[in-house]
Amino acid sequence: MQIQSAFSAGMQGLQRASNVISEETLNINRQTTQSRQQDQQVAAADAQQTANPTPTNAAAEPNRAAGTDTTQSLVRLEQQELLAQANVRSLRTADEMLGNIIDIRV
């Protein structure tokens, strides 16, 4: 593998990981906001329906789904962090190789 292609592959991988990290961070933020809004709506509905009680399990179900989505987003976030670290290591290695080549030729 040429040094230039090692740099390109490392940078492309780092950019992809960075993009996915940004997307997952936004997903987590969005899911957390939706979960809080649902919790507030359930609390308001409970306060208003004291005369006619209804089960809140149906309202709580989306929170479990949101929790699962948040967990998946956190797992993907961790995966992308590890991929970014691996790409940084490949960039460092390519940089060291280039430095060694320059030192040998000079």
Tab-separated table of C-alpha atoms in Angstrom:
chain	number	residue	atom	x	y	z
A	1	MET	CA	0.000	0.000	0.000
A	2	GLN	CA	1.331	3.405	-0.871
A	3	ILE	CA	1.696	6.039	1.819
A	4	GLN	CA	-0.601	8.436	-0.038
A	5	SER	CA	-3.389	5.849	-0.182
A	6	ALA	CA	-2.850	5.100	3.530
A	7	PHE	CA	-3.368	8.793	4.276
A	8	SER	CA	-6.444	8.909	2.036
A	9	ALA	CA	-7.969	5.784	3.550
A	10	GLY	CA	-7.296	7.041	7.068
A	11	MET	CA	-8.822	10.443	6.369
A	12	GLN	CA	-11.878	8.976	4.635
A	13	GLY	CA	-12.477	6.579	7.511
A	14	LEU	CA	-12.071	9.375	10.046
A	15	GLN	CA	-14.511	11.593	8.146
A	16	ARG	CA	-17.093	8.784	7.891
A	17	ALA	CA	-16.789	8.062	11.603
A	18	SER	CA	-17.101	11.764	12.391
A	19	ASN	CA	-20.248	12.059	10.262
A	20	VAL	CA	-21.890	9.035	11.899
A	21	ILE	CA	-20.915	10.308	15.357
A	22	SER	CA	-22.651	13.600	14.565
A	23	GLU	CA	-25.762	11.791	13.299
A	24	GLU	CA	-25.968	9.511	16.334
A	25	THR	CA	-25.467	12.434	18.698
A	26	LEU	CA	-28.397	14.206	17.047
A	27	ASN	CA	-30.480	11.000	17.239
A	28	ILE	CA	-29.770	10.636	20.957
A	29	ASN	CA	-30.647	14.287	21.553
A	30	ARG	CA	-33.864	13.944	19.542
A	31	GLN	CA	-34.873	10.737	21.349
A	32	THR	CA	-34.163	12.231	24.758
A	33	THR	CA	-36.240	15.306	23.926
A	34	GLN	CA	-39.142	13.162	22.671
A	35	SER	CA	-38.985	10.975	25.762
A	36	ARG	CA	-39.124	14.004	28.045
A	37	GLN	CA	-42.060	15.434	26.111
A	38	GLN	CA	-43.916	12.122	26.350
A	39	ASP	CA	-43.241	11.970	30.092
A	40	GLN	CA	-44.630	15.497	30.483
A	41	GLN	CA	-47.709	14.607	28.422
A	42	VAL	CA	-48.348	11.480	30.498
A	43	ALA	CA	-47.989	13.467	33.724
A	44	ALA	CA	-50.397	16.114	32.443
A	45	ALA	CA	-52.906	13.466	31.324
A	46	ASP	CA	-52.693	11.739	34.723
A	47	ALA	CA	-53.352	15.016	36.481
A	48	GLN	CA	-56.392	15.762	34.297
A	49	GLN	CA	-57.957	12.293	34.418
A	50	THR	CA	-58.360	11.784	38.142
A	51	ALA	CA	-62.134	11.308	37.756
A	52	ASN	CA	-61.847	8.692	34.990
A	53	PRO	CA	-58.653	6.664	35.487
A	54	THR	CA	-57.199	4.934	32.427
A	55	PRO	CA	-54.182	2.625	32.227
A	56	THR	CA	-50.958	4.439	31.338
A	57	ASN	CA	-49.199	1.341	29.942
A	58	ALA	CA	-50.096	2.345	26.382
A	59	ALA	CA	-48.519	5.761	26.940
A	60	ALA	CA	-45.434	4.215	28.553
A	61	GLU	CA	-44.787	1.849	25.636
A	62	PRO	CA	-43.210	4.507	23.341
A	63	ASN	CA	-40.763	5.322	26.145
A	64	ARG	CA	-39.464	1.741	26.094
A	65	ALA	CA	-39.056	1.932	22.320
A	66	ALA	CA	-37.275	5.263	22.641
A	67	GLY	CA	-35.027	3.736	25.297
A	68	THR	CA	-34.130	0.921	22.920
A	69	ASP	CA	-33.406	3.390	20.117
A	70	THR	CA	-31.251	5.413	22.477
A	71	THR	CA	-29.336	2.281	23.470
A	72	GLN	CA	-28.757	1.374	19.828
A	73	SER	CA	-27.586	4.905	19.092
A	74	LEU	CA	-25.182	4.767	22.035
A	75	VAL	CA	-23.792	1.443	20.794
A	76	ARG	CA	-23.305	2.859	17.279
A	77	LEU	CA	-21.710	5.952	18.802
A	78	GLU	CA	-19.208	3.785	20.684
A	79	GLN	CA	-18.477	1.736	17.543
A	80	GLN	CA	-17.788	4.859	15.533
A	81	GLU	CA	-15.536	6.210	18.265
A	82	LEU	CA	-13.456	3.020	18.056
A	83	LEU	CA	-13.367	3.247	14.256
A	84	ALA	CA	-12.228	6.862	14.468
A	85	GLN	CA	-9.454	5.878	16.883
A	86	ALA	CA	-8.340	3.095	14.532
A	87	ASN	CA	-8.220	5.526	11.612
A	88	VAL	CA	-6.193	7.997	13.655
A	89	ARG	CA	-3.721	5.205	14.437
A	90	SER	CA	-3.423	4.390	10.724
A	91	LEU	CA	-2.779	8.075	9.983
A	92	ARG	CA	-0.067	8.177	12.658
A	93	THR	CA	1.537	5.056	11.233
A	94	ALA	CA	1.513	6.476	7.696
A	95	ASP	CA	2.988	9.711	9.047
A	96	GLU	CA	5.747	7.813	10.844
A	97	MET	CA	6.483	5.779	7.705
A	98	LEU	CA	6.726	8.938	5.641
A	99	GLY	CA	9.037	10.459	8.248
A	100	ASN	CA	11.244	7.366	8.162
A	101	ILE	CA	11.397	7.433	4.364
A	102	ILE	CA	12.373	11.100	4.385
A	103	ASP	CA	15.051	10.410	7.005
A	104	ILE	CA	16.479	7.550	4.931
A	105	ARG	CA	16.638	9.539	1.707
A	106	VAL	CA	18.192	12.659	3.246
